Coordinates of C-alpha atoms and ligand atoms in Angstrom, one line a residue:
X1 CA -21.1 -13.8 -58.3
X2 CA -24.1 -12.0 -59.8
X3 CA -26.3 -13.1 -62.6
X4 CA -27.7 -10.7 -65.2
X5 CA -30.8 -10.8 -67.4
X6 CA -30.4 -11.3 -71.1
X7 CA -32.9 -8.4 -71.5
X8 CA -30.8 -5.9 -69.6
X9 CA -27.3 -6.4 -68.2
X10 CA -28.1 -4.0 -65.3
X11 CA -30.9 -6.2 -64.0
X12 CA -28.9 -8.5 -61.8
X13 CA -29.7 -11.2 -59.2
X14 CA -28.0 -13.5 -56.8
X15 CA -27.9 -17.2 -57.6
X16 CA -30.7 -17.9 -55.1
X17 CA -32.9 -15.3 -56.8
X18 CA -32.1 -16.5 -60.3
X19 CA -32.8 -20.1 -59.4
X20 CA -36.0 -19.5 -57.4
X21 CA -37.4 -17.1 -60.0
X22 CA -36.4 -19.1 -63.1
X23 CA -37.1 -16.1 -65.3
X24 CA -36.0 -12.6 -64.6
X25 CA -38.8 -10.1 -63.7
X26 CA -38.1 -8.3 -67.1
X27 CA -38.7 -11.6 -68.9
X28 CA -35.0 -12.3 -69.6
X29 CA -32.9 -15.3 -68.8
X30 CA -30.1 -15.3 -66.3
X31 CA -26.4 -15.7 -67.2
X32 CA -23.4 -15.4 -64.9
X33 CA -21.6 -12.0 -65.1
X34 CA -18.2 -13.6 -65.4
X35 CA -17.4 -17.3 -65.4
X36 CA -13.9 -18.0 -64.1
X37 CA -11.6 -19.5 -66.7
X38 CA -10.0 -22.8 -65.7
X39 CA -6.2 -22.8 -66.1
X40 CA -4.7 -25.5 -68.5
X41 CA -3.1 -27.2 -65.5
X42 CA -6.5 -27.6 -63.9
X43 CA -7.8 -29.4 -67.0
X44 CA -4.7 -31.7 -67.0
X45 CA -5.2 -32.5 -63.3
X46 CA -8.8 -33.7 -63.9
X47 CA -7.4 -36.8 -65.6
X48 CA -7.4 -39.0 -62.5
X49 CA -10.8 -37.8 -61.1
X50 CA -14.0 -39.8 -60.8
X51 CA -17.1 -38.2 -62.3
X52 CA -18.3 -37.0 -58.9
X53 CA -14.9 -35.5 -58.1
X54 CA -14.7 -33.7 -61.4
X55 CA -18.3 -32.6 -61.1
X56 CA -17.6 -31.0 -57.8
X57 CA -14.4 -29.3 -59.0
X58 CA -16.3 -27.7 -62.0
X59 CA -19.4 -26.8 -60.0
X60 CA -17.3 -25.2 -57.3
X61 CA -15.5 -23.1 -59.9
X62 CA -18.6 -22.2 -61.7
X63 CA -20.6 -21.2 -58.6
X64 CA -17.7 -19.7 -56.8
X65 CA -18.9 -18.8 -53.3
X66 CA -22.6 -19.0 -54.1
X67 CA -23.3 -22.3 -52.5
X68 CA -21.5 -23.6 -49.3
X69 CA -19.0 -26.3 -50.1
X70 CA -20.6 -29.2 -48.1
X71 CA -24.0 -28.5 -49.6
X72 CA -22.6 -28.3 -53.2
X73 CA -20.7 -31.5 -52.6
X74 CA -23.8 -33.3 -51.5
X75 CA -25.9 -32.0 -54.5
X76 CA -23.2 -33.0 -57.0
X77 CA -22.7 -36.4 -55.6
X78 CA -26.5 -37.1 -55.6
X79 CA -26.8 -35.8 -59.2
X80 CA -23.9 -37.8 -60.6
X81 CA -24.8 -41.1 -59.0
X82 CA -25.0 -42.9 -62.3
X83 CA -22.4 -43.7 -65.0
X84 CA -21.8 -41.5 -68.0
X85 CA -19.9 -43.7 -70.4
X86 CA -18.2 -42.4 -73.5
X87 CA -18.7 -45.1 -76.2
X88 CA -16.5 -45.4 -79.3
X89 CA -18.4 -46.8 -82.3
X90 CA -16.7 -48.9 -85.0
X91 CA -16.4 -45.9 -87.4
X92 CA -14.4 -44.0 -84.8
X93 CA -17.1 -41.6 -83.5
X94 CA -18.0 -41.2 -79.9
X95 CA -21.3 -41.2 -78.1
X96 CA -21.5 -39.7 -74.6
X97 CA -24.3 -41.7 -73.1
X98 CA -26.1 -39.3 -70.8
X99 CA -29.1 -41.6 -70.3
X100 CA -28.3 -44.0 -67.5
X101 CA -30.2 -42.0 -64.8
X102 CA -33.6 -42.6 -63.3
X103 CA -35.7 -41.6 -66.3
X104 CA -33.1 -42.6 -68.9
X105 CA -32.7 -39.2 -70.6
X106 CA -30.1 -36.5 -70.1
X107 CA -32.5 -34.2 -68.4
X108 CA -32.1 -36.2 -65.2
X109 CA -28.8 -34.4 -64.7
X110 CA -30.2 -30.9 -64.9
X111 CA -33.4 -31.5 -63.0
X112 CA -31.8 -33.4 -60.2
X113 CA -29.3 -30.7 -59.5
X114 CA -32.0 -28.0 -59.7
X115 CA -34.4 -29.8 -57.4
X116 CA -31.7 -30.3 -54.8
X117 CA -30.6 -26.7 -54.9
X118 CA -34.2 -25.5 -54.6
X119 CA -34.6 -27.8 -51.7
X120 CA -31.6 -26.3 -50.0
X121 CA -33.0 -22.8 -50.5
X122 CA -36.4 -23.9 -49.3
X123 CA -35.0 -25.3 -46.1
X124 CA -33.1 -22.0 -45.5
X125 CA -36.5 -20.2 -45.7
X126 CA -39.0 -21.8 -43.3
X127 CA -41.2 -18.8 -43.9
X128 CA -41.8 -19.8 -47.6
X129 CA -45.1 -21.3 -48.6
X130 CA -45.3 -24.5 -50.7
X131 CA -43.3 -24.3 -53.9
X132 CA -45.4 -25.0 -57.0
X133 CA -43.4 -26.3 -59.9
X134 CA -45.2 -26.0 -63.3
X135 CA -43.9 -28.0 -66.3
X136 CA -45.4 -28.3 -69.7
X137 CA -44.0 -31.3 -71.4
X138 CA -43.8 -33.2 -74.7
X139 CA -42.4 -36.1 -72.7
X140 CA -38.9 -36.1 -71.2
X141 CA -39.0 -32.9 -69.2
X142 CA -42.1 -33.9 -67.3
X143 CA -40.6 -37.3 -66.3
X144 CA -37.2 -35.9 -65.3
X145 CA -38.7 -33.0 -63.3
X146 CA -41.3 -35.1 -61.5
X147 CA -38.8 -37.8 -60.5
X148 CA -36.4 -35.2 -59.2
X149 CA -39.0 -33.5 -57.0
X150 CA -41.0 -36.6 -56.1
X151 CA -41.7 -36.8 -52.4
X152 CA -39.8 -33.6 -51.6
X153 CA -41.6 -31.9 -48.7
X154 CA -43.0 -28.4 -49.4
X155 CA -43.1 -28.9 -53.2
X156 CA -46.0 -29.6 -55.6
X157 CA -45.3 -30.5 -59.2
X158 CA -47.9 -30.0 -62.0
X159 CA -47.0 -31.7 -65.3
X160 CA -49.1 -30.5 -68.3
X161 CA -49.0 -32.8 -71.3
X162 CA -50.9 -32.9 -74.6
X163 CA -53.5 -35.6 -74.9
X164 CA -52.4 -38.4 -77.2
X165 CA -49.0 -37.0 -78.0
X166 CA -46.8 -38.5 -75.2
X167 CA -45.5 -42.1 -75.4
X168 CA -46.8 -44.7 -72.9
X169 CA -43.4 -44.9 -71.2
X170 CA -43.0 -41.2 -70.9
X171 CA -46.5 -40.8 -69.5
X172 CA -45.9 -43.7 -67.0
X173 CA -42.7 -42.0 -65.8
X174 CA -44.6 -39.0 -64.3
X175 CA -48.3 -40.1 -64.1
X176 CA -47.7 -43.1 -61.9
X177 CA -45.7 -41.3 -59.2
X178 CA -48.7 -39.7 -57.3
X179 CA -48.0 -38.0 -54.0
X180 CA -46.8 -34.4 -54.7
X181 CA -46.9 -34.9 -58.5
X182 CA -50.1 -34.1 -60.5
X183 CA -50.3 -35.2 -64.1
X184 CA -52.6 -33.0 -66.1
X185 CA -53.7 -34.3 -69.5
X186 CA -54.7 -31.2 -71.5
X187 CA -57.2 -31.5 -74.3
X188 CA -54.9 -29.6 -76.6
X189 CA -51.4 -29.4 -78.1
X190 CA -48.0 -29.0 -76.5
X191 CA -48.0 -25.3 -77.4
X192 CA -51.3 -25.0 -75.5
X193 CA -49.7 -26.5 -72.4
X194 CA -46.8 -24.1 -72.7
X195 CA -49.1 -21.2 -73.0
X196 CA -51.1 -22.2 -70.0
X197 CA -48.0 -22.2 -67.9
X198 CA -46.6 -19.0 -69.4
X199 CA -49.9 -17.3 -68.5
X200 CA -49.8 -18.6 -65.0
X201 CA -46.3 -17.0 -64.5
X202 CA -47.6 -13.6 -65.7
X203 CA -50.8 -13.7 -63.6
X204 CA -50.2 -11.4 -60.7
X205 CA -53.2 -12.5 -58.7
X206 CA -52.1 -16.1 -58.9
X207 CA -48.5 -15.3 -58.1
X208 CA -49.6 -13.3 -55.0
X209 CA -51.6 -16.4 -53.8
X210 CA -49.0 -19.1 -54.7
X211 CA -45.3 -19.5 -55.0
X212 CA -44.7 -20.6 -58.6
X213 CA -41.4 -21.8 -60.0
X214 CA -40.3 -22.8 -63.5
X215 CA -38.4 -26.1 -63.9
X216 CA -37.8 -25.6 -67.6
X217 CA -34.3 -25.3 -69.0
X218 CA -34.7 -21.5 -68.7
X219 CA -33.7 -22.1 -65.1
X220 CA -29.9 -21.5 -64.8
X221 CA -29.7 -24.3 -62.2
X222 CA -30.3 -26.8 -65.0
X223 CA -27.4 -25.5 -67.0
X224 CA -24.7 -25.7 -64.4
X225 CA -24.4 -29.5 -64.1
X226 CA -24.7 -29.9 -67.8
X227 CA -21.4 -28.1 -68.3
X228 CA -19.8 -30.9 -66.2
X229 CA -20.3 -33.7 -68.7
X230 CA -18.6 -31.8 -71.5
X231 CA -15.5 -31.6 -69.3
X232 CA -16.0 -35.3 -68.4
X233 CA -15.9 -36.2 -72.1
X234 CA -12.8 -34.1 -72.6
X235 CA -11.0 -35.9 -69.8
X236 CA -12.0 -39.4 -71.2
X237 CA -10.8 -38.4 -74.6
X238 CA -7.5 -37.1 -73.3
X239 CA -6.9 -40.4 -71.4
X240 CA -7.7 -42.3 -74.7
X241 CA -5.0 -40.3 -76.4
X242 CA -7.3 -38.4 -78.8
X243 CA -6.3 -35.0 -80.1
X244 CA -8.3 -32.8 -77.7
X245 CA -7.6 -29.7 -79.6
X246 CA -9.9 -30.9 -82.3
X247 CA -13.1 -31.7 -80.5
X248 CA -16.5 -31.3 -82.2
X249 CA -19.5 -31.8 -80.0
X250 CA -22.8 -32.6 -81.8
X251 CA -25.9 -31.7 -79.7
X252 CA -29.5 -32.8 -80.4
X253 CA -31.3 -29.5 -79.8
X254 CA -34.8 -28.5 -78.9
X255 CA -34.8 -25.6 -76.4
X256 CA -31.1 -25.2 -76.7
X257 CA -30.3 -25.6 -73.0
X258 CA -27.8 -28.4 -73.6
X259 CA -26.0 -26.3 -76.3
X260 CA -26.0 -23.2 -74.0
X261 CA -24.3 -25.4 -71.3
X262 CA -21.7 -26.4 -73.9
X263 CA -21.0 -22.8 -74.7
X264 CA -20.6 -21.9 -71.0
X265 CA -18.2 -24.8 -70.6
X266 CA -16.2 -23.4 -73.5
X267 CA -16.1 -20.0 -71.9
X268 CA -14.8 -21.7 -68.8
X269 CA -11.8 -22.8 -70.8
X270 CA -12.9 -26.2 -72.3
X271 CA -11.2 -26.5 -75.7
X272 CA -14.0 -27.1 -78.2
X273 CA -13.3 -26.5 -81.8
X274 CA -17.0 -26.3 -82.9
X275 CA -20.5 -27.3 -81.8
X276 CA -23.1 -28.8 -84.1
X277 CA -26.7 -27.9 -83.3
X278 CA -28.9 -30.6 -84.7
X279 CA -32.7 -30.4 -84.8
X280 CA -35.5 -32.5 -86.3
X281 CA -38.0 -31.0 -88.6
X282 CA -38.7 -28.3 -86.0
X283 CA -35.7 -26.4 -87.5
X284 CA -36.1 -22.9 -85.9
X285 CA -32.5 -22.5 -84.9
X286 CA -31.2 -24.0 -88.1
X287 CA -33.2 -21.4 -90.1
X288 CA -31.8 -18.7 -87.9
X289 CA -28.2 -19.8 -88.5
X290 CA -28.8 -20.0 -92.2
X291 CA -30.6 -16.7 -92.6
X292 CA -30.0 -14.6 -89.5
X293 CA -33.8 -14.4 -88.9
X294 CA -35.4 -16.0 -85.9
X295 CA -39.0 -17.2 -86.6
X296 CA -40.8 -19.4 -84.1
X297 CA -43.4 -21.7 -85.6
X298 CA -46.1 -24.0 -84.2
X299 CA -44.6 -27.3 -82.9
X300 CA -44.7 -30.3 -85.3
X301 CA -44.8 -33.8 -83.8
X302 CA -42.0 -36.2 -84.9
X303 CA -40.5 -39.5 -83.9
X304 CA -37.9 -37.6 -81.8
X305 CA -40.6 -36.0 -79.5
X306 CA -38.1 -34.4 -77.1
X307 CA -36.9 -32.3 -80.0
X308 CA -40.3 -30.9 -80.9
X309 CA -40.1 -27.3 -80.0
X310 CA -41.3 -24.5 -82.2
X311 CA -39.8 -21.7 -80.1
X312 CA -36.5 -22.6 -78.4
X313 CA -36.5 -21.1 -74.9
X314 CA -32.7 -20.6 -74.6
X315 CA -32.3 -18.8 -77.9
X316 CA -31.6 -15.5 -76.1
X317 CA -28.9 -17.1 -74.1
X318 CA -27.1 -18.3 -77.2
X319 CA -27.3 -14.9 -78.8
X320 CA -26.2 -13.1 -75.6
X321 CA -23.3 -15.5 -75.1
X322 CA -21.9 -15.2 -78.6
X323 CA -22.9 -11.7 -79.3
X324 CA -23.6 -11.7 -83.1
X325 CA -25.0 -13.9 -85.8
X326 CA -21.6 -14.0 -87.4
X327 CA -20.0 -15.2 -84.2
X328 CA -22.7 -17.8 -83.8
X329 CA -21.9 -19.1 -87.3
X330 CA -18.2 -19.3 -86.2
X331 CA -19.0 -21.4 -83.2
X332 CA -21.9 -23.5 -84.4
X333 CA -22.8 -25.4 -87.5
X334 CA -26.5 -26.2 -87.8
X335 CA -28.3 -29.3 -89.1
X336 CA -31.9 -30.5 -89.3
X337 CA -33.3 -33.9 -90.2
X338 CA -36.8 -35.2 -90.8
X339 CA -38.3 -38.5 -89.6
X340 CA -37.2 -40.4 -92.7
X341 CA -33.6 -39.4 -92.3
X342 CA -33.7 -40.3 -88.6
X343 CA -35.0 -43.8 -89.3
X344 CA -32.4 -44.3 -92.0
X345 CA -29.6 -43.3 -89.6
X346 CA -30.9 -45.6 -86.9
X347 CA -31.1 -48.5 -89.3
X348 CA -27.7 -48.0 -90.9
X349 CA -25.9 -47.5 -87.6
X350 CA -27.6 -50.5 -86.2
X351 CA -26.8 -52.8 -89.1
X352 CA -23.3 -51.5 -90.0
X353 CA -21.9 -50.7 -86.6
X354 CA -24.0 -52.7 -84.2
X355 CA -24.9 -49.7 -82.2
X356 CA -28.5 -48.7 -81.4
X357 CA -29.1 -45.0 -81.5
X358 CA -32.4 -43.6 -80.2
X359 CA -34.0 -41.0 -82.5
X360 CA -32.7 -38.0 -80.6
X361 CA -29.1 -39.2 -80.4
X362 CA -29.4 -40.3 -84.1
X363 CA -29.7 -36.7 -85.4
X364 CA -26.5 -35.7 -83.6
X365 CA -24.7 -38.8 -84.8
X366 CA -25.7 -38.2 -88.4
X367 CA -24.5 -34.6 -88.4
X368 CA -21.0 -35.8 -87.4
X369 CA -20.9 -37.8 -90.6
X370 CA -21.7 -34.7 -92.6
X371 CA -19.6 -32.2 -90.8
X372 CA -16.4 -33.8 -89.5
X373 CA -13.1 -33.0 -91.2
X374 CA -10.1 -35.3 -91.1
X375 CA -8.2 -35.2 -87.9
X376 CA -11.2 -34.0 -85.9
X377 CA -12.7 -36.0 -83.0
X378 CA -16.6 -36.2 -83.1
X379 CA -18.7 -36.6 -80.0
X380 CA -22.5 -37.0 -80.2
X381 CA -24.4 -36.4 -77.0
X382 CA -26.5 -39.4 -76.4
X383 CA -29.6 -37.8 -74.8
X384 CA -32.0 -40.7 -74.4
X385 CA -31.9 -44.5 -74.1
X386 CA -33.4 -46.4 -77.1
X387 CA -35.5 -48.3 -74.5
X388 CA -37.6 -45.2 -73.8
X389 CA -39.2 -45.5 -77.3
X390 CA -39.1 -49.3 -77.3
X391 CA -42.1 -50.2 -79.5
X392 CA -40.9 -47.8 -82.1
X393 CA -37.3 -48.8 -81.8
X394 CA -38.2 -52.5 -82.2
X395 CA -40.1 -51.7 -85.4
X396 CA -37.2 -49.7 -86.8
X397 CA -34.4 -52.1 -85.9
X398 CA -36.3 -55.4 -85.9
X399 CA -34.5 -56.2 -82.8
X400 CA -36.2 -56.9 -79.4
X401 CA -35.3 -54.5 -76.7
X402 CA -34.8 -55.6 -73.1
X403 CA -36.6 -53.1 -70.8
X404 CA -34.3 -51.8 -68.1
X405 CA -35.7 -52.2 -64.5
X406 CA -36.1 -48.4 -64.2
X407 CA -38.7 -48.4 -67.0
X408 CA -40.4 -51.7 -66.2
X409 CA -41.3 -50.5 -62.7
X410 CA -43.1 -47.5 -64.2
X411 CA -45.0 -49.6 -66.7
X412 CA -46.3 -51.9 -64.0
X413 CA -47.8 -49.0 -62.0
X414 CA -51.2 -47.5 -62.4
X415 CA -51.3 -43.9 -63.9
X416 CA -53.3 -41.2 -62.0
X417 CA -54.4 -38.6 -64.5
X418 CA -56.3 -35.3 -64.1
X419 CA -58.0 -34.6 -67.4
X420 CA -58.5 -30.9 -68.2
X421 CA -59.9 -28.9 -71.1
X422 CA -57.6 -26.4 -72.6
X423 CA -58.6 -23.3 -70.7
X424 CA -56.7 -20.9 -68.4
X425 CA -59.5 -20.4 -65.9
X426 CA -59.8 -24.1 -65.4
X427 CA -56.1 -24.5 -64.9
X428 CA -56.0 -21.5 -62.5
X429 CA -58.9 -23.0 -60.4
X430 CA -57.1 -26.3 -60.3
X431 CA -53.9 -24.8 -59.0
X432 CA -55.6 -22.8 -56.4
X433 CA -57.9 -25.5 -55.1
X434 CA -55.2 -28.1 -54.9
X435 CA -53.3 -25.6 -52.7
X436 CA -56.4 -25.2 -50.6
X437 CA -56.9 -21.6 -51.6
X438 CA -60.4 -20.3 -52.5
X439 CA -60.5 -17.0 -54.3
X440 CA -63.1 -16.3 -57.0
X441 CA -61.7 -16.8 -60.5
X442 CA -63.6 -14.9 -63.2
X443 CA -64.2 -16.8 -66.4
X444 CA -62.3 -15.6 -69.4
X445 CA -64.5 -14.4 -72.3
X446 CA -63.8 -16.2 -75.5
X447 CA -62.0 -19.0 -73.8
X448 CA -61.7 -22.2 -75.6
Ligands
PLP1 C1 -34.8 -32.3 -73.9 C2 -34.1 -33.2 -74.8 C3 -33.3 -32.7 -75.9 C4 -33.1 -31.3 -76.2 O1 -32.4 -30.6 -75.2 P1 -32.5 -29.0 -75.1 O2 -31.6 -28.6 -74.0 O3 -33.9 -28.7 -74.9 O4 -32.0 -28.5 -76.4 C5 -32.6 -33.7 -76.6 N1 -32.8 -35.0 -76.5 C6 -33.6 -35.5 -75.5 C7 -33.8 -36.9 -75.3 C8 -34.3 -34.6 -74.6 O5 -35.1 -35.1 -73.6

């Protein structure tokens, strides 16, 4: 199957090209030309499958002949090596807990799959030079990406994060790894980190000298495994005897990669009645749904840091998949909540239902309360474990949190941090010198 660019349907690529490039040369994002539609009988037959079996069945369908069966099998098995429970809360809502992986956030699924697929391509190309993965992060992306690529031969990871704006646990999850992972603390904002990386991708001189790859959710490889857990939820609900023709998935949104995966699953035949896109106060997509106008804004920090995005990367995918603003409104209801509402939801759900929501999952859970009609089945995607934000969660719920082993081990290790001022020349020099390449880099005039 070929993959086309959202900027121009005639600009196509193979899966390998799409995944190793991340972004199309014309600046667009890749989408599959035609996803196969799963027959109804296929959906029914998934009922007896384990997560790994179901994962392989869906991935093999979605990727057709693009990846050899044994390779895909191995990648899927290693990606889905942790549980994804579907929890029913006392008021009859569901939470799909996607946070039992190595860094306790749903991004583990996408980044693990992507890292292993890139590793396969790299092994097929001994002539390739070292792959340099660049990741700006406000927290969760950096930890998931670095853990997925940690100790992989032939790969360097550079995580750029804003000074003072990432939680202690989040920072520990990437900055204590060492080896091929470099944690760069930028004296600037998250948007500054993003701009440094975007500039690096457009710098021809740098791209001639180094092989750069984006690990952000613009990479199609991250979306493929994320389709799988929507099917997994469907199967669990069917087994539980729920009315699977009335499913409403509520998705905590930032760069809209998770939502795009849900839409792709729907195009593959998953019966979804409606999606809810739920943001925090960075409500760019919400405003678009309400007005039809897309206006990126500077990122505002919140207590749900992984939702802090002022310019959602996957917006073009959503528009391309659904075609028009009207059709987007038919498929998606948009919500947005501020910090105060998030805290209120966490407290009420904790005291009334005995379930602890993390701030990201909380927005999705709250939107179900507002949106669900009688007879509909609501599933909130649980994207992070409450333990990831434990000091904050303890303050909000007044309940002590037991730190899972995964997190404790990070907190006990010493972080290794490279501090950097916010300047492109400095960043470029750092990338080149850590790859052992010396070419003169001219200073930028007017650089901060
Ligand atoms: C990244 C992230 C999100 C948002 O996912 P997108 O695909 O960027 O919309 C939501 N919750 C958590 C915990 C995350 O880490």
